[in-house]
Amino acid sequence: MAELIGGLGTSHVPSIAMALDKGLRDSEEWKPFFDGYAPARQWMAEKRPDIAVVIFNDHGNSFFLDRLPTLALGVADRYRPADEGWGPRPVPVFEGAEDFSWHLADCMVEGHFDPLLCRDLDVDHGMQVPMELVFGRPEAWPVKVVPILVNTIQYPIPTPQRMWALGELLRRAIDSYPGNDRVVVLGTGGLSHQLQGARAGFINPEADREWIARIGSDPTRYRAMSREDYIEEFGSEGAELIMWLVMRGCMDAEVNTLHQHYFAPASMTGAGMVLLENAA
Ligand code: DHB
Ligand code: FE
């Protein structure tokens, strides 16, 4: 059967992509941020997953407010990088783990999660940035991908509890998938930020640091919080963090936090990462 080898939570801020495109990786401003991801890159290179399940939200690039699924699942054999207004970025096309996607679609519908099934989907910075952070800019991505998209841009967004349950279902899908694929799960978004409204510019580094420290070892509180709590504590867009709960809910109760990193932001967004392995 397939094996869950680890879970990664990470921000997907678009300025990370811009920094890479402009060759700023080793600049004074960015080097500390990118260096914090080196252990995760190393881990991916050593563990060599076959499939990356990536949970992210589209940001008005492939879906818009006229048609917006609460939950969508890619079932394609390839996904193009979305053009977010400056032309598609020079990252490779993503190869889809089509068979696993259809298995997951079966499991989801059977388990009363009913996603929009996407055979044709462009994927935006929500997926591009996490992939680049842990796999760099290869000629071809070393893993096949399964995109799970969650609406976090138009209220009502799904509940944190629902996201955790989706993680548990994802785990059952991995454990029941024939073959011996090694699967890593990437939960993306956050950390604290608010791009709009009266609190535009709001970040909460203290809450971010606590999230990074506790999401592995002690996620109970985050699992119990309401959507309003997420918005209050992390900002309206910081509520993207509910997508990390899919990753965490997929893992065992006991995990080891192998690496963690938080970048005290000089920008609009708290940014960081955790890498988890099941303890058993
Ligand atoms: C920004 C956009 C995002 O999607 C995100 O997760 C964080 C920040 C931004 O535009 O700054
Ligand atoms: Fe985002």
Short mmCIF file of C-alpha atoms and ligand atoms in Angstrom, two decimals:
data_model
loop_
_atom_site.label_atom_id
_atom_site.label_comp_id
_atom_site.label_asym_id
_atom_site.label_seq_id
_atom_site.Cartn_x
_atom_site.Cartn_y
_atom_site.Cartn_z
CA MET A 1 0.00 0.00 0.00
CA ALA A 2 1.04 3.62 -0.43
CA GLU A 3 2.81 5.21 2.52
CA LEU A 4 2.49 8.63 4.09
CA ILE A 5 6.10 9.66 4.69
CA GLY A 6 5.61 13.18 6.03
CA GLY A 7 3.70 16.40 6.19
CA LEU A 8 4.88 19.91 5.46
CA GLY A 9 3.10 23.14 6.31
CA THR A 10 4.28 26.26 4.54
CA SER A 11 3.33 29.77 3.47
CA HIS A 12 2.75 30.36 -0.24
CA VAL A 13 3.25 34.14 -0.41
CA PRO A 14 3.61 35.34 -4.05
CA SER A 15 6.50 37.69 -3.23
CA ILE A 16 8.58 34.53 -2.61
CA ALA A 17 8.09 33.64 -6.26
CA MET A 18 8.95 37.18 -7.32
CA ALA A 19 12.17 37.05 -5.27
CA LEU A 20 13.17 33.81 -7.01
CA ASP A 21 12.31 35.18 -10.46
CA LYS A 22 14.42 38.28 -9.81
CA GLY A 23 17.40 36.22 -8.60
CA LEU A 24 17.15 37.57 -5.05
CA ARG A 25 17.48 34.21 -3.30
CA ASP A 26 20.79 35.12 -1.69
CA SER A 27 20.11 38.80 -1.17
CA GLU A 28 20.48 40.21 2.33
CA GLU A 29 16.73 40.53 2.62
CA TRP A 30 15.75 37.06 1.41
CA LYS A 31 18.62 34.71 2.27
CA PRO A 32 17.51 34.12 5.89
CA PHE A 33 14.06 33.17 4.64
CA PHE A 34 15.20 30.72 1.97
CA ASP A 35 17.97 29.26 4.16
CA GLY A 36 15.27 28.25 6.65
CA TYR A 37 13.88 25.87 4.01
CA ALA A 38 17.21 24.10 3.36
CA PRO A 39 16.46 21.24 5.82
CA ALA A 40 13.10 20.60 4.15
CA ARG A 41 14.75 20.54 0.72
CA GLN A 42 17.34 18.15 2.06
CA TRP A 43 14.64 15.94 3.54
CA MET A 44 12.75 15.79 0.22
CA ALA A 45 15.98 14.92 -1.62
CA GLU A 46 16.70 12.09 0.82
CA LYS A 47 13.18 10.70 1.23
CA ARG A 48 12.28 10.98 -2.45
CA PRO A 49 8.48 11.03 -2.30
CA ASP A 50 6.64 9.88 -5.44
CA ILE A 51 3.48 11.91 -4.91
CA ALA A 52 2.87 15.32 -3.31
CA VAL A 53 -0.70 16.06 -2.28
CA VAL A 54 -0.86 19.86 -2.17
CA ILE A 55 -3.68 21.62 -0.33
CA PHE A 56 -4.04 25.24 -1.36
CA ASN A 57 -6.51 27.88 -2.41
CA ASP A 58 -6.83 29.41 -5.83
CA HIS A 59 -6.60 33.21 -5.63
CA GLY A 60 -9.03 34.26 -8.35
CA ASN A 61 -6.85 32.79 -11.11
CA SER A 62 -8.56 29.53 -12.09
CA PHE A 63 -11.86 30.14 -10.28
CA PHE A 64 -13.49 33.48 -9.74
CA LEU A 65 -16.40 34.77 -7.73
CA ASP A 66 -18.84 33.81 -10.46
CA ARG A 67 -18.10 30.09 -9.90
CA LEU A 68 -16.26 29.12 -6.77
CA PRO A 69 -16.17 25.57 -5.41
CA THR A 70 -15.76 25.13 -1.68
CA LEU A 71 -13.67 22.05 -2.42
CA ALA A 72 -12.04 21.00 -5.68
CA LEU A 73 -9.77 18.11 -6.64
CA GLY A 74 -7.42 17.90 -9.60
CA VAL A 75 -7.80 14.61 -11.50
CA ALA A 76 -5.66 15.57 -14.50
CA ASP A 77 -2.37 14.15 -15.75
CA ARG A 78 -0.85 17.64 -15.96
CA TYR A 79 -1.38 21.13 -14.55
CA ARG A 80 -0.03 24.31 -16.11
CA PRO A 81 1.36 27.14 -13.98
CA ALA A 82 -1.36 29.83 -13.96
CA ASP A 83 -0.77 33.23 -15.49
CA GLU A 84 -1.36 35.59 -12.57
CA GLY A 85 -1.06 38.72 -14.65
CA TRP A 86 2.63 38.82 -15.58
CA GLY A 87 2.61 35.75 -17.84
CA PRO A 88 3.11 32.18 -16.63
CA ARG A 89 6.23 31.92 -14.47
CA PRO A 90 9.15 29.81 -15.72
CA VAL A 91 8.36 26.76 -13.60
CA PRO A 92 7.84 23.32 -15.13
CA VAL A 93 4.37 21.97 -15.84
CA PHE A 94 3.22 19.79 -12.94
CA GLU A 95 2.68 16.11 -13.71
CA GLY A 96 -0.52 14.85 -12.09
CA ALA A 97 -0.80 11.58 -10.13
CA GLU A 98 -3.97 10.87 -12.05
CA ASP A 99 -4.67 7.38 -10.69
CA PHE A 100 -4.24 8.47 -7.10
CA SER A 101 -6.48 11.48 -7.76
CA TRP A 102 -9.31 9.25 -8.97
CA HIS A 103 -8.83 6.95 -5.98
CA LEU A 104 -9.04 10.01 -3.72
CA ALA A 105 -12.13 11.22 -5.60
CA ASP A 106 -13.77 7.85 -4.87
CA CYS A 107 -12.80 8.06 -1.21
CA MET A 108 -14.01 11.64 -0.90
CA VAL A 109 -17.42 11.04 -2.42
CA GLU A 110 -17.79 7.80 -0.47
CA GLY A 111 -16.91 9.77 2.68
CA HIS A 112 -19.41 12.56 1.88
CA PHE A 113 -16.87 15.13 0.77
CA ASP A 114 -18.03 16.10 -2.70
CA PRO A 115 -15.35 18.02 -4.61
CA LEU A 116 -15.52 19.72 -7.98
CA LEU A 117 -13.47 17.36 -10.19
CA CYS A 118 -11.00 19.25 -12.37
CA ARG A 119 -9.58 17.66 -15.53
CA ASP A 120 -8.23 20.99 -16.73
CA LEU A 121 -6.71 23.30 -14.14
CA ASP A 122 -4.02 25.97 -14.00
CA VAL A 123 -2.39 26.19 -10.58
CA ASP A 124 -1.33 29.51 -9.08
CA HIS A 125 1.23 30.59 -6.47
CA GLY A 126 -0.71 28.61 -3.86
CA MET A 127 0.89 25.49 -5.34
CA GLN A 128 3.87 26.87 -7.26
CA VAL A 129 5.57 28.54 -4.29
CA PRO A 130 5.50 25.57 -1.87
CA MET A 131 6.80 23.28 -4.63
CA GLU A 132 9.68 25.64 -5.42
CA LEU A 133 10.54 26.06 -1.75
CA VAL A 134 11.13 22.34 -1.28
CA PHE A 135 12.14 21.16 -4.78
CA GLY A 136 13.85 24.24 -6.19
CA ARG A 137 13.54 25.01 -9.90
CA PRO A 138 14.21 21.66 -11.61
CA GLU A 139 13.87 20.83 -15.31
CA ALA A 140 11.00 18.58 -14.30
CA TRP A 141 9.40 18.20 -10.87
CA PRO A 142 10.65 15.08 -9.08
CA VAL A 143 7.14 14.20 -7.82
CA LYS A 144 3.68 13.84 -9.29
CA VAL A 145 1.08 16.11 -7.73
CA VAL A 146 -2.50 15.93 -6.50
CA PRO A 147 -4.03 19.40 -6.04
CA ILE A 148 -6.76 19.82 -3.43
CA LEU A 149 -8.25 23.31 -3.58
CA VAL A 150 -10.15 24.88 -0.69
CA ASN A 151 -12.14 28.09 -0.90
CA THR A 152 -10.60 30.55 1.53
CA ILE A 153 -11.35 33.73 -0.45
CA GLN A 154 -15.15 34.05 -0.32
CA TYR A 155 -17.22 33.61 2.83
CA PRO A 156 -18.41 31.12 3.91
CA ILE A 157 -15.10 29.28 4.01
CA PRO A 158 -15.17 25.68 5.30
CA THR A 159 -14.72 25.04 9.01
CA PRO A 160 -11.41 24.03 10.61
CA GLN A 161 -13.16 20.87 11.86
CA ARG A 162 -14.11 19.95 8.29
CA MET A 163 -10.52 20.45 7.17
CA TRP A 164 -9.24 18.13 9.90
CA ALA A 165 -11.79 15.50 8.89
CA LEU A 166 -10.67 15.86 5.27
CA GLY A 167 -7.14 15.17 6.48
CA GLU A 168 -8.29 12.00 8.21
CA LEU A 169 -10.03 10.91 5.02
CA LEU A 170 -6.94 11.69 2.97
CA ARG A 171 -4.98 9.41 5.28
CA ARG A 172 -7.41 6.56 4.70
CA ALA A 173 -7.10 7.17 0.96
CA ILE A 174 -3.30 6.97 1.14
CA ASP A 175 -3.36 3.87 3.35
CA SER A 176 -5.79 2.11 0.99
CA TYR A 177 -4.05 3.00 -2.28
CA PRO A 178 -2.55 -0.08 -3.95
CA GLY A 179 1.10 0.04 -4.89
CA ASN A 180 4.03 1.40 -2.97
CA ASP A 181 4.03 5.12 -3.68
CA ARG A 182 5.59 7.33 -1.05
CA VAL A 183 3.30 10.27 -0.36
CA VAL A 184 4.07 13.64 1.19
CA VAL A 185 1.28 16.07 2.08
CA LEU A 186 1.79 19.83 1.77
CA GLY A 187 -0.63 22.12 3.64
CA THR A 188 -0.16 25.70 2.46
CA GLY A 189 -1.11 29.28 3.22
CA GLY A 190 -0.70 31.89 5.94
CA LEU A 191 0.78 32.74 8.19
CA SER A 192 -0.95 35.80 9.69
CA HIS A 193 -1.95 38.41 7.12
CA GLN A 194 -4.84 40.58 6.11
CA LEU A 195 -4.85 42.18 2.68
CA GLN A 196 -8.12 44.10 2.89
CA GLY A 197 -10.55 46.01 5.09
CA ALA A 198 -10.01 48.06 8.22
CA ARG A 199 -7.25 45.75 9.48
CA ALA A 200 -5.33 45.63 6.17
CA GLY A 201 -1.67 45.07 7.01
CA PHE A 202 -2.47 43.20 10.23
CA ILE A 203 0.00 40.49 11.19
CA ASN A 204 0.40 38.62 14.49
CA PRO A 205 3.97 37.27 14.81
CA GLU A 206 3.34 36.01 18.33
CA ALA A 207 0.41 33.85 17.22
CA ASP A 208 2.45 32.72 14.18
CA ARG A 209 5.33 31.56 16.37
CA GLU A 210 2.96 29.68 18.62
CA TRP A 211 1.32 28.03 15.61
CA ILE A 212 4.70 26.90 14.27
CA ALA A 213 5.72 25.57 17.68
CA ARG A 214 2.45 23.74 18.41
CA ILE A 215 0.83 22.56 15.20
CA GLY A 216 2.84 19.33 15.35
CA SER A 217 2.92 18.47 19.03
CA ASP A 218 -0.27 20.05 20.34
CA PRO A 219 -2.83 20.94 17.66
CA THR A 220 -5.91 20.49 19.88
CA ARG A 221 -6.57 24.18 20.29
CA TYR A 222 -6.28 24.89 16.57
CA ARG A 223 -8.61 22.04 15.78
CA ALA A 224 -11.26 23.46 18.13
CA MET A 225 -11.09 27.09 16.99
CA SER A 226 -13.90 28.59 14.90
CA ARG A 227 -13.45 30.31 11.55
CA GLU A 228 -14.03 33.62 13.30
CA ASP A 229 -11.22 32.76 15.75
CA TYR A 230 -8.87 32.15 12.82
CA ILE A 231 -9.75 35.47 11.24
CA GLU A 232 -9.41 37.29 14.55
CA GLU A 233 -6.06 35.73 15.42
CA PHE A 234 -4.42 35.41 12.00
CA GLY A 235 -6.26 37.95 9.81
CA SER A 236 -8.84 37.45 7.06
CA GLU A 237 -6.29 35.87 4.68
CA GLY A 238 -4.35 34.29 7.53
CA ALA A 239 -7.39 32.03 7.83
CA GLU A 240 -5.73 30.14 4.95
CA LEU A 241 -4.05 28.28 7.82
CA ILE A 242 -7.09 26.00 8.01
CA MET A 243 -5.50 24.21 5.05
CA TRP A 244 -2.59 23.13 7.25
CA LEU A 245 -5.18 21.22 9.29
CA VAL A 246 -5.77 18.88 6.34
CA MET A 247 -2.06 18.04 6.48
CA ARG A 248 -2.03 17.73 10.28
CA GLY A 249 -5.27 15.70 10.37
CA CYS A 250 -3.69 13.30 7.88
CA MET A 251 -0.77 12.54 10.20
CA ASP A 252 -0.73 10.34 13.32
CA ALA A 253 -1.70 11.87 16.67
CA GLU A 254 1.96 11.67 17.70
CA VAL A 255 4.38 13.31 15.31
CA ASN A 256 7.95 14.50 15.40
CA THR A 257 8.52 18.08 14.32
CA LEU A 258 11.73 17.66 12.32
CA HIS A 259 12.19 21.27 11.27
CA GLN A 260 10.52 24.57 11.85
CA HIS A 261 11.17 28.04 10.55
CA TYR A 262 9.56 31.43 11.02
CA PHE A 263 10.50 34.55 9.16
CA ALA A 264 9.75 37.71 11.13
CA PRO A 265 8.34 39.67 8.29
CA ALA A 266 9.30 43.08 7.06
CA SER A 267 6.33 42.67 4.73
CA MET A 268 2.60 42.14 4.88
CA THR A 269 2.72 38.45 5.75
CA GLY A 270 4.09 36.19 8.43
CA ALA A 271 5.92 33.35 6.65
CA GLY A 272 7.07 29.98 7.88
CA MET A 273 7.25 26.23 7.67
CA VAL A 274 7.07 23.03 9.69
CA LEU A 275 8.10 19.54 8.61
CA LEU A 276 6.48 16.59 10.41
CA GLU A 277 6.97 12.84 10.45
CA ASN A 278 4.77 10.30 12.21
CA ALA A 279 6.40 9.34 15.50
CA ALA A 280 5.69 5.60 15.23
C1 DHB B 1 -0.24 37.54 -0.39
C2 DHB B 1 -1.01 36.65 -1.14
C3 DHB B 1 -1.25 35.38 -0.66
O1 DHB B 1 -1.97 34.47 -1.37
C4 DHB B 1 -0.77 34.97 0.55
O2 DHB B 1 -1.09 33.74 0.97
C5 DHB B 1 0.00 35.85 1.30
C6 DHB B 1 0.25 37.12 0.81
C7 DHB B 1 0.05 38.89 -0.93
O3 DHB B 1 -0.45 39.24 -2.00
O4 DHB B 1 0.82 39.62 -0.30
FE FE B 2 -2.70 32.86 -0.27
#
